Short mmCIF file of C-alpha atoms and ligand atoms in Angstrom, two decimals:
data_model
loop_
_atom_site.label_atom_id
_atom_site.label_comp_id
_atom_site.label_asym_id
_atom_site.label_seq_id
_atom_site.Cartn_x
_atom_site.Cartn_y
_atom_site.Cartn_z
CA UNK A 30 45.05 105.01 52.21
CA UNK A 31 45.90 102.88 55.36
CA UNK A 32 48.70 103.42 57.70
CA UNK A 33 52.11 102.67 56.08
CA UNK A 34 53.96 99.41 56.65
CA UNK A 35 57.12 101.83 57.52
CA UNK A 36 57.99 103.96 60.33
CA UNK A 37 58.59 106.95 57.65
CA UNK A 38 60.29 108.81 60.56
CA UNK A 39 62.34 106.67 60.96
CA UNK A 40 63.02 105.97 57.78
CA UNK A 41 63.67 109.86 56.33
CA UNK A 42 65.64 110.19 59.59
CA UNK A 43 68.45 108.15 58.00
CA UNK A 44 68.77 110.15 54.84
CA UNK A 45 70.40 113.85 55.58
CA UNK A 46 69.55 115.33 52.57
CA UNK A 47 65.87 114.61 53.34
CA UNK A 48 66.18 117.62 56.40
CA UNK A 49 67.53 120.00 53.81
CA UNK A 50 65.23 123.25 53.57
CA UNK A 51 64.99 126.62 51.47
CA UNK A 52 66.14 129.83 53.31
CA UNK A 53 62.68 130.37 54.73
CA UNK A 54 62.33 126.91 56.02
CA UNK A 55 60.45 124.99 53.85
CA UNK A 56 61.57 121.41 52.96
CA UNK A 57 62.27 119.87 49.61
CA UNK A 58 59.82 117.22 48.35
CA UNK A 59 62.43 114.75 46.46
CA UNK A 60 60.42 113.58 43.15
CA UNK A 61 63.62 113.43 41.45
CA UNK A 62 64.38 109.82 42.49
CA UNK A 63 64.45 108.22 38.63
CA UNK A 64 67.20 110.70 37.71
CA UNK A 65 69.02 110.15 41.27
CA UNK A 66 68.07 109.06 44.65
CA UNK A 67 69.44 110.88 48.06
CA UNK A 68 71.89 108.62 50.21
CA UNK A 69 71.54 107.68 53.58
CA UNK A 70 74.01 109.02 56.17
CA UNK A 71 75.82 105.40 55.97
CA UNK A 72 76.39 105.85 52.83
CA UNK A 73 78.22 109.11 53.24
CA UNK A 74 80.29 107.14 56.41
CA UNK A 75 81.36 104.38 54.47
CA UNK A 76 82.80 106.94 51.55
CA UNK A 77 84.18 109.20 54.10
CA UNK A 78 86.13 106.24 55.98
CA UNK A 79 87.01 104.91 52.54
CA UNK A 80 89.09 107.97 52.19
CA UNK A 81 90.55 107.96 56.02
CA UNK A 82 91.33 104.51 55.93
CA UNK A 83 91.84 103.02 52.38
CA UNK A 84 92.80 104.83 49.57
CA UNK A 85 94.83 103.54 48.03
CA UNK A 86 94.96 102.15 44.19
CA UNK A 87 94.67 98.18 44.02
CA UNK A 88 96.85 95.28 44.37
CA UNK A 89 99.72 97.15 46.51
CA UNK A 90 101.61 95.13 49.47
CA UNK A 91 100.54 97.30 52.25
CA UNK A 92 97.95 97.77 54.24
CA UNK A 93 95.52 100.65 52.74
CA UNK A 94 95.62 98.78 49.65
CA UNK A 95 94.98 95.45 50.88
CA UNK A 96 91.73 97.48 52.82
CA UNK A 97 90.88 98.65 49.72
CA UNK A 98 91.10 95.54 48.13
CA UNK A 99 88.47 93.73 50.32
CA UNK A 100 86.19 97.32 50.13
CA UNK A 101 85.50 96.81 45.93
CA UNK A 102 85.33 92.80 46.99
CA UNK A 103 83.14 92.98 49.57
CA UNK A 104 81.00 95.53 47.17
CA UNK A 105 80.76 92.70 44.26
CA UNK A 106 79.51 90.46 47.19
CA UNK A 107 76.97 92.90 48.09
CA UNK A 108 75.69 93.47 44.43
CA UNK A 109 75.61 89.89 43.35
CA UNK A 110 73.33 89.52 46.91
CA UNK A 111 71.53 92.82 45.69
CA UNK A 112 70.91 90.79 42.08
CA UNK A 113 71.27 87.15 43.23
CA UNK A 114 73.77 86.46 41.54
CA UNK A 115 75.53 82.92 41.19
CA UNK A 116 79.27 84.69 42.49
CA UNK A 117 80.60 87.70 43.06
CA UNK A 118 83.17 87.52 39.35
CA UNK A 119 79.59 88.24 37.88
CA UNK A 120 80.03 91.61 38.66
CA UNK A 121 81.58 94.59 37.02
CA UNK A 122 81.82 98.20 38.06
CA UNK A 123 81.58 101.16 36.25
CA UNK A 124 81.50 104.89 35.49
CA UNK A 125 78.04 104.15 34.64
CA UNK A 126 75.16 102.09 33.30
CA UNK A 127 75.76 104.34 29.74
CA UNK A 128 79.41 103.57 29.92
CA UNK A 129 79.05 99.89 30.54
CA UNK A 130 76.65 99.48 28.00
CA UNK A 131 78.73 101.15 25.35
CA UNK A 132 81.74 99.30 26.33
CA UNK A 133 79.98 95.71 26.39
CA UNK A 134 78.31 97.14 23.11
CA UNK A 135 81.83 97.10 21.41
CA UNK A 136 82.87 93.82 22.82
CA UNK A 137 79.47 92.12 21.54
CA UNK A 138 79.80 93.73 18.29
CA UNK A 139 83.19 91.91 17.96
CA UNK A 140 81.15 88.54 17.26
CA UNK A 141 78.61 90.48 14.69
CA UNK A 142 78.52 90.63 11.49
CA UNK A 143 76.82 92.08 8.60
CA UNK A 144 72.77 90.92 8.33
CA UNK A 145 73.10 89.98 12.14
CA UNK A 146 70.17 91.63 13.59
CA UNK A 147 69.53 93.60 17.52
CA UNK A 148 66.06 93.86 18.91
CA UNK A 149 65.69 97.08 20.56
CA UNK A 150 62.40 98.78 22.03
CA UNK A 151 60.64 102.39 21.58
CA UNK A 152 59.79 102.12 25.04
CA UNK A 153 63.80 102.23 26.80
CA UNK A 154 66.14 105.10 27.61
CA UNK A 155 68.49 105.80 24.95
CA UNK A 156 71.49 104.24 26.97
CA UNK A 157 69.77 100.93 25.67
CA UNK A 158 69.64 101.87 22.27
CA UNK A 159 72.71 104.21 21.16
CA UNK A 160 74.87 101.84 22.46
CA UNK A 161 73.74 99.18 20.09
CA UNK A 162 72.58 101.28 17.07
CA UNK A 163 76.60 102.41 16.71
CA UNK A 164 76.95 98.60 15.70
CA UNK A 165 74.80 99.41 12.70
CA UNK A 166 78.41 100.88 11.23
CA UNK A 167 79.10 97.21 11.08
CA UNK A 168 76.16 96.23 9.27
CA UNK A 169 74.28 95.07 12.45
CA UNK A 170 70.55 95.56 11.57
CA UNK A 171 68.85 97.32 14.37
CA UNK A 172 65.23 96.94 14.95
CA UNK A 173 62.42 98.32 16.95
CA UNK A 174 59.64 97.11 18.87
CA UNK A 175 56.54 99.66 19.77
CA UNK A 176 54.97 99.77 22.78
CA UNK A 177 50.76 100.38 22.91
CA UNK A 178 50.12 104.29 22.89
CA UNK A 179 47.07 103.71 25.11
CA UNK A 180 48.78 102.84 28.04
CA UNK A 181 52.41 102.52 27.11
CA UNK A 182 53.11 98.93 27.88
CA UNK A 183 55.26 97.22 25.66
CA UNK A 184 54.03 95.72 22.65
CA UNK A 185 55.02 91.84 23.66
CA UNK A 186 53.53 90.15 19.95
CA UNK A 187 55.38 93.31 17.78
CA UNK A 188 58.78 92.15 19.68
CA UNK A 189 57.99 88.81 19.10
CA UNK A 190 57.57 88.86 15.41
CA UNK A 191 61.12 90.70 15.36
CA UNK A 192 63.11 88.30 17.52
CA UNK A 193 64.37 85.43 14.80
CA UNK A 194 67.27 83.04 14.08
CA UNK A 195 69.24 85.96 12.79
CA UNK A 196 68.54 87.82 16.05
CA UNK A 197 72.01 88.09 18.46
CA UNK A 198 70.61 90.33 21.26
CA UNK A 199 67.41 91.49 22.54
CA UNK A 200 68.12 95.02 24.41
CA UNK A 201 65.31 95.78 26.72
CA UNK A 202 64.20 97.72 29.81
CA UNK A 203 63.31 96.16 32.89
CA UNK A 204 61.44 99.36 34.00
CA UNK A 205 60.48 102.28 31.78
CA UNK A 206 62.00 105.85 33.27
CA UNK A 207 59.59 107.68 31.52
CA UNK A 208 56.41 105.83 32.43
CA UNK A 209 57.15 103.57 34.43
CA UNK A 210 55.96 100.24 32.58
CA UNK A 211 57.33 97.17 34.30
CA UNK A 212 58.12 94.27 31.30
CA UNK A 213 57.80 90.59 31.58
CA UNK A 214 61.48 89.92 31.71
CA UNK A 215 61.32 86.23 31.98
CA UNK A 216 59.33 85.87 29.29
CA UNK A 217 61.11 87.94 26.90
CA UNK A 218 64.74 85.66 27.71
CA UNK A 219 62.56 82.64 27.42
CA UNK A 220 62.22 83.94 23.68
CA UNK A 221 64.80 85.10 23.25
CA UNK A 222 66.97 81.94 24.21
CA UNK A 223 64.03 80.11 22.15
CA UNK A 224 65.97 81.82 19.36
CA UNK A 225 69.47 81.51 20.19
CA UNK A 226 69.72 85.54 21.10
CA UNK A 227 71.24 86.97 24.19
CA UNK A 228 69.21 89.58 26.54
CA UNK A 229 70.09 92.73 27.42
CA UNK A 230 68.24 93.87 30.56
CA UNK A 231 68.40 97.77 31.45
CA UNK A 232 67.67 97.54 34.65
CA UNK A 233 67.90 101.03 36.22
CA UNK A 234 64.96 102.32 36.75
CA UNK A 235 63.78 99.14 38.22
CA UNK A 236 66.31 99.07 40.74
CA UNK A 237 64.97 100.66 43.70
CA UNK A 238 61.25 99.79 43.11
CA UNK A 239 61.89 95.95 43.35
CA UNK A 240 63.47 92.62 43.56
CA UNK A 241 66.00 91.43 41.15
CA UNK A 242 67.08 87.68 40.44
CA UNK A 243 69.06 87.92 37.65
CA UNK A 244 69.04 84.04 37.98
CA UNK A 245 65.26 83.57 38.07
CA UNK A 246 65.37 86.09 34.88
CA UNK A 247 67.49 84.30 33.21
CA UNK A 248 68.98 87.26 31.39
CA UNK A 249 72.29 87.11 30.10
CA UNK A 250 73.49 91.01 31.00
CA UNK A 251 71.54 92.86 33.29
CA UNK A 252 73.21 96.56 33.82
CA UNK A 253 72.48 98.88 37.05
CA UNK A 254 72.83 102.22 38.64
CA UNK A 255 73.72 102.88 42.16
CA UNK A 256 72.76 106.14 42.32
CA UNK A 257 69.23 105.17 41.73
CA UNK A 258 68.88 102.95 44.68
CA UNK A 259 70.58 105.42 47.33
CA UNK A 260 74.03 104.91 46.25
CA UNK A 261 76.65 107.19 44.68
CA UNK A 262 77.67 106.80 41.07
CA UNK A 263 78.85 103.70 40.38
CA UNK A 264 77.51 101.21 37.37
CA UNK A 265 76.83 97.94 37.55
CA UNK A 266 76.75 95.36 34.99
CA UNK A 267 75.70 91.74 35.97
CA UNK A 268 76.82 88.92 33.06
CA UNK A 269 76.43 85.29 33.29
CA UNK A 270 80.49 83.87 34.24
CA UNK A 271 80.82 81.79 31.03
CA UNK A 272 79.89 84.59 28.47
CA UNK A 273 81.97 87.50 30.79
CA UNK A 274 84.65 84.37 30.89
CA UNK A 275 84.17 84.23 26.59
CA UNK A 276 83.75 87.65 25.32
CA UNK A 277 87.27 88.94 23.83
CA UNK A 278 87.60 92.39 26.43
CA UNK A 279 89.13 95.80 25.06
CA UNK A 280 92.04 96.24 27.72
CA UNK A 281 95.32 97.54 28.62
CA UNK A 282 98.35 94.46 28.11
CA UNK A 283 98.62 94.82 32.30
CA UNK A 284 95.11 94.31 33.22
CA UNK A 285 93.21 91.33 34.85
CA UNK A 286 92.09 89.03 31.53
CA UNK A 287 89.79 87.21 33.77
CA UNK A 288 86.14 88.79 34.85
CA UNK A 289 85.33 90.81 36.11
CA UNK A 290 88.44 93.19 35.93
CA UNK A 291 89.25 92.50 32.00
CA UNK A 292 86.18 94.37 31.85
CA UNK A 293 86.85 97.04 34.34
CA UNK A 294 88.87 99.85 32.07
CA UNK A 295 91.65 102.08 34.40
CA UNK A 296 91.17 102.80 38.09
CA UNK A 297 87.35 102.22 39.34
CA UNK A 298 85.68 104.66 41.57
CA UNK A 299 86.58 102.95 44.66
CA UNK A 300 85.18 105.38 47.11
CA UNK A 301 81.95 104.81 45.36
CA UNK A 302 82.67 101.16 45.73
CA UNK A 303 82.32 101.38 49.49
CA UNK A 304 78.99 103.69 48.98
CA UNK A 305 77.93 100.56 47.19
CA UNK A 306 78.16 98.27 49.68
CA UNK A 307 76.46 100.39 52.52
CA UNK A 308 73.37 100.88 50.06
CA UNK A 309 73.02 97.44 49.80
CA UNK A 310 73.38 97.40 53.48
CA UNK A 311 70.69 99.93 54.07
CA UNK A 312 68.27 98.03 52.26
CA UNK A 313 69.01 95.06 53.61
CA UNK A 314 68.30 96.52 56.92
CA UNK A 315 64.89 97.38 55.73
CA UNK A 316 64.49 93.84 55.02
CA UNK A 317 65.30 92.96 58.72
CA UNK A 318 63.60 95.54 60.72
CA UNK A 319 60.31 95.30 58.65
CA UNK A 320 60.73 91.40 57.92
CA UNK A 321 57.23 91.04 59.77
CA UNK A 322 55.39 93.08 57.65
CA UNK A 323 55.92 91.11 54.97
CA UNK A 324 52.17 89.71 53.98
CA UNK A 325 53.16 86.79 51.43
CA UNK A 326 56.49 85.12 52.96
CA UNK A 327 56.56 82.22 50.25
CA UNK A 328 58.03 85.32 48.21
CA UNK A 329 61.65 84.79 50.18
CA UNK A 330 61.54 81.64 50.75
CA UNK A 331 64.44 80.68 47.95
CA UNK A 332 66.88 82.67 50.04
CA UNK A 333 68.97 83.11 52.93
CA UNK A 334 71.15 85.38 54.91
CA UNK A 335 71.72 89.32 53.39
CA UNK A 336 69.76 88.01 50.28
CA UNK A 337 66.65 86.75 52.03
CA UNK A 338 67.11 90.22 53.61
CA UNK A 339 66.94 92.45 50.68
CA UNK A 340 64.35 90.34 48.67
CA UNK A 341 62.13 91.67 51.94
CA UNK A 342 63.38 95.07 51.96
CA UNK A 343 62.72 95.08 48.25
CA UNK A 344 59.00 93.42 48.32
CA UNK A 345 58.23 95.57 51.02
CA UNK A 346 59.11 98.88 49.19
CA UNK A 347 56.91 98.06 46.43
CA UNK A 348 54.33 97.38 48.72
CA UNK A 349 54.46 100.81 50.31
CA UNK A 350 55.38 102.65 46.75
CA UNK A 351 52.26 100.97 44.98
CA UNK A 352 50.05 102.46 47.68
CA UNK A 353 51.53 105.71 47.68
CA UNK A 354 51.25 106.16 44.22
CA UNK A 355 47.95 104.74 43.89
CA UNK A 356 46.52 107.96 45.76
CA UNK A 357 48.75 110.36 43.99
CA UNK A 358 47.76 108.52 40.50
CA UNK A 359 44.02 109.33 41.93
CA UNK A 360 44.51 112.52 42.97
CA UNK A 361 46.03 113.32 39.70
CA UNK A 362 43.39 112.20 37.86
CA UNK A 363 40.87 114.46 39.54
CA UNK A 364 42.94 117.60 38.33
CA UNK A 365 41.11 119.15 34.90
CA UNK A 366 43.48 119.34 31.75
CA UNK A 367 46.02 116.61 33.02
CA UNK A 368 46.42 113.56 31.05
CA UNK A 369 48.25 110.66 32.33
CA UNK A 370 50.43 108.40 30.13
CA UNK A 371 51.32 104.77 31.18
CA UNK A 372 49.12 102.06 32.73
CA UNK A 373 46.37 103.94 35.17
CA UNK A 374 44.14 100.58 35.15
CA UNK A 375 44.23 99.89 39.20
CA UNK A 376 44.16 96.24 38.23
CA UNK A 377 47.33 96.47 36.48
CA UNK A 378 49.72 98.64 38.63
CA UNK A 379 51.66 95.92 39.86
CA UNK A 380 53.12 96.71 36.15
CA UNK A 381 54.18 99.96 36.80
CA UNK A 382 56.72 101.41 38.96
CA UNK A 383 55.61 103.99 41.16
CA UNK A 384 57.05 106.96 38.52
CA UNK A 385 53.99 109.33 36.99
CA UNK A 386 54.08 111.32 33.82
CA UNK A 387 51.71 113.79 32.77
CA UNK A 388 50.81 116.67 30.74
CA UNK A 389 48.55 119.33 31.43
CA UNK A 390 46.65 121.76 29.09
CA UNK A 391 47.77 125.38 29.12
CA UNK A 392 51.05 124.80 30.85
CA UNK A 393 54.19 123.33 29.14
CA UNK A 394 55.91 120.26 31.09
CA UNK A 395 59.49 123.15 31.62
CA UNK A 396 56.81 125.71 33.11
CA UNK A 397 55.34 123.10 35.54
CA UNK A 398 58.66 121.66 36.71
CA UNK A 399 59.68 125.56 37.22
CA UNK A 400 56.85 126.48 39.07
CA UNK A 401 57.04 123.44 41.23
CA UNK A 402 60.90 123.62 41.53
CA UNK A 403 60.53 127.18 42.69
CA UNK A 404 58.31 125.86 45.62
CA UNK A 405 60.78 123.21 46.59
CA UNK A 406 59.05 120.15 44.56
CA UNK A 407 61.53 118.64 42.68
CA UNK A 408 60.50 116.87 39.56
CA UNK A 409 61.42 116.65 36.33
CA UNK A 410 60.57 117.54 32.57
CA UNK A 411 61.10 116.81 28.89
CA UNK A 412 62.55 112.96 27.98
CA UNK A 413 64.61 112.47 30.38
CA UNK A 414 66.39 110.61 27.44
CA UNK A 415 63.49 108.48 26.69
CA UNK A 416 63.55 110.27 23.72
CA UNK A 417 61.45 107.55 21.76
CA UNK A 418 58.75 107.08 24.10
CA UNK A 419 58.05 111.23 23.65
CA UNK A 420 58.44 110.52 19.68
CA UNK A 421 56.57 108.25 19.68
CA UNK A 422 53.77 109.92 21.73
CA UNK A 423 53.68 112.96 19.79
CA UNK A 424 55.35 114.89 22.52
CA UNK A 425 58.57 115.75 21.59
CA UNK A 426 58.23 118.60 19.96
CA UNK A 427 55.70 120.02 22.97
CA UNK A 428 58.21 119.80 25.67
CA UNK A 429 57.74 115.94 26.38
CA UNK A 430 56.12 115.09 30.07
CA UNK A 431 56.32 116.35 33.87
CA UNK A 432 57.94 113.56 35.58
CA UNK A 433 56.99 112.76 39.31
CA UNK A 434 59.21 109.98 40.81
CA UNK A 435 58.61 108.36 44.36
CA UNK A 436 60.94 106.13 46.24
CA UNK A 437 60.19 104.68 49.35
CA UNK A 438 61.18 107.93 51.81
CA UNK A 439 58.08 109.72 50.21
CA UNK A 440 55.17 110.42 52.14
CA UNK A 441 51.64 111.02 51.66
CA UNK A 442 52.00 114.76 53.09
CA UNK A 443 55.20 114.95 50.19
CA UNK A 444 52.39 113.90 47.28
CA UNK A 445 48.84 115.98 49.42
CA UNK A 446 51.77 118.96 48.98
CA UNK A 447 52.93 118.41 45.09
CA UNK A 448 49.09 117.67 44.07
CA UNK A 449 48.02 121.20 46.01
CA UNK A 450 50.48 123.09 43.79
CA UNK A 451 49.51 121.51 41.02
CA UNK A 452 45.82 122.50 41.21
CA UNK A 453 46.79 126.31 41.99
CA UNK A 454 49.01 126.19 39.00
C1 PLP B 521 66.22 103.46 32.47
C2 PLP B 521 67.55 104.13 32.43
N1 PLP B 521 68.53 103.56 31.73
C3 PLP B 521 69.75 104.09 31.66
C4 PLP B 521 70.05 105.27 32.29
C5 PLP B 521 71.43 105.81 32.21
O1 PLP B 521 72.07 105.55 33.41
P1 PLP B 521 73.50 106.13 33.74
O2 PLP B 521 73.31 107.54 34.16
O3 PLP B 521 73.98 105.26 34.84
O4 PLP B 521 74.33 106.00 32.53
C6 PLP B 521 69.06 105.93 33.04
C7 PLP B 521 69.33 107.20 33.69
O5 PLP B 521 68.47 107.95 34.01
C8 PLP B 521 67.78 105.33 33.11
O6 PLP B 521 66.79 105.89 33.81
#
């Protein structure tokens, strides 16, 4: 493994959390990132000054209110830069991405009817498939496309042969959370549109491993989590202006009708709002400080200004995660009794977000995330609500898989220290 492209100093110096020890010193290796990411200290300033100079609810003729105001706009700016958004009214906050999704679930199902059909996929978290199985109480049919066992990418001809004329939506991940497939977005709205069916992008997982254009996607919703790209807990949902602009919203008499807000139930989470804005910030300033690194520069070149800036950060980060987890996925690999699920093919793991899952004989997924836990390594075990990727592999029933999630404050010494206690298991 060669010399990273970041200053991980540096980096890690930024993020408190990341100094935190146990009582006899020892620091905490954060694998933990696909069920939450740690903030950095900006992100804590900007919620802290929310509160000292801000709150305040919205729309109110005085000053805190007209500060907080401009905090949740500037924070729509920031996410439809973060997405690349056409404007800023694309945006809507939220509790989070399960909320949104239920709440945009029962606004779409207003325009279904019986015999309309939803595409979902085995492979997603259940937040992309609960929502829009609850429309089956309407007579939506719901149905499922598998992914391959072998090496858990998603099966693209099964989904095909689903999507048809009577097909309204096509639900799908962007990332997997449980294995960390990457899907071929583009290609699944280009079908999708080929049949006159919205798309549905879960986009979560995905978040803080990579660059999103909603606009070069083409997808219709895409929804978020800001707590997953080092952020507090704040939901995003991106929609395309005309259909946020058409869809009939469930609101109180009062409210905004226009988008974003008709969507936008009660009081957001404004203090989160400005946490939102000064993640985006942080990863812009990635993008800036490590803009030379950047090997193929054609990448950016259909942006400018904070955009241009976190299309870097983001390339660059998946640069530096792929190589990290390259040597852990080797590593790994070496260990007797552990079997890996999700693409291990080196050609192909620019289709997988750096987010391992394993099992390993004579120890069940709960004892190895115990045993680990207990020596600081946080990771995690069971579904992680992925419940039917673990169905559908048979592992369920067993406990499901150990989950190992890096971001882009991990280290090398972080993974030599998680695959040492692993082998004296
Ligand atoms: C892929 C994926 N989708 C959806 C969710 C649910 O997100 P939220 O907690 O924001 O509702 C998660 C959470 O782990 C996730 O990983």
């Amino acid at each position: 493994m060669h010399k990273p492209i970041f200053d991980m100093d540096e980096i890690r110096s930024k993020f408190p959390a990341l100094t935190e020890t146990d009582a006899s010193g020892k620091s905490f290796v954060f694998f933990d990132g696909p069920g939450g990411t740690q903030v950095p200290q900006t992100v804590l300033d900007a919620m802290a000054d929310y509160f000292r100079r801000a709150n305040a609810n919205h729309g109110g003729r005085f000053i805190t209110s007209r500060r907080n105001d401009e905090i949740i706009e500037q924070s729509r700016v920031a996410m439809a830069d973060f997405l690349n958004a056409a404007s800023s009214d694309e945006i809507v906050f939220g509790a989070n991405m399960t909320t949104l999704t239920y709440n945009l679930s029962r606004v779409i199902g207003r325009r279904l009817g019986k015999g309309d059909e939803i595409v979902v996929t085995r492979l997603d978290h259940d937040a992309n498939i609960a929502p829009w199985a609850a429309l089956e109480e309407k007579g939506v049919v719901l149905k499922y496309a598998d992914f391959q066992t072998a090496d858990c990418s998603l099966d693209f001809e099964h989904l095909a042969s689903l999507v048809t004329e009577r097909t309204r939506l096509v639900a799908v991940g962007y990332a997997s959370n449980a294995v960390g497939t990457i899907n071929p977005i583009q290609k699944i709205a280009a079908m999708a549109h080929e049949k006159g069916a919205w798309l549905w992008v879960d986009a979560v997982h995905f978040a803080p491993h990579g660059p999103i254009d909603v606009q070069a996607l083409d997808c219709d919703f895409l929804v978020c989590s800001a707590y997953k790209f080092f952020g507090p807990h704040v939901g995003v949902l991106y929609g395309k202006h005309a259909l946020l602009k058409e869809f009939e919203a469930y609101k109180v008499r009062p409210a905004n009708p226009e988008p974003p807000g008709k969507f936008e139930t009660g009081t957001l989470n404004h203090e989160g709002l400005a946490g939102v804005s000064a993640a985006v910030d942080y990863l812009a300033g990635i993008g800036k400080q490590y803009a030379a690194c950047l090997e193929e520069k054609g990448l950016i070149d259909a942006y400018s200004g904070r955009r241009k800036l976190l299309k870097q950060a983001m390339y660059l980060i998946a640069g530096y995660e792929r190589t990290l987890f390259n040597y852990m996925l080797n590593e790994v690999q070496k260990i007797s009794g552990v079997t890996v699920y999700g693409i291990t093919d080196p050609a192909a793991l620019n289709k997988r977000c750096p987010t391992l899952a394993f099992t390993k004989t004579g120890a069940s997924p709960q004892t190895i995330a115990t045993r680990l836990g207990d020596q600081g390594i946080f990771v995690w075990d069971g579904n992680y609500y992925a419940i039917s990727v673990t169905e559908t592999l048979g592992l369920e029933k067993s406990g499901g898989m150990v989950r190992v999630g890096l971001a882009h404050y991990s280290t090398r010494e972080e993974v030599d220290r998680f695959i040492a206690a692993l082998k004296a298991l």
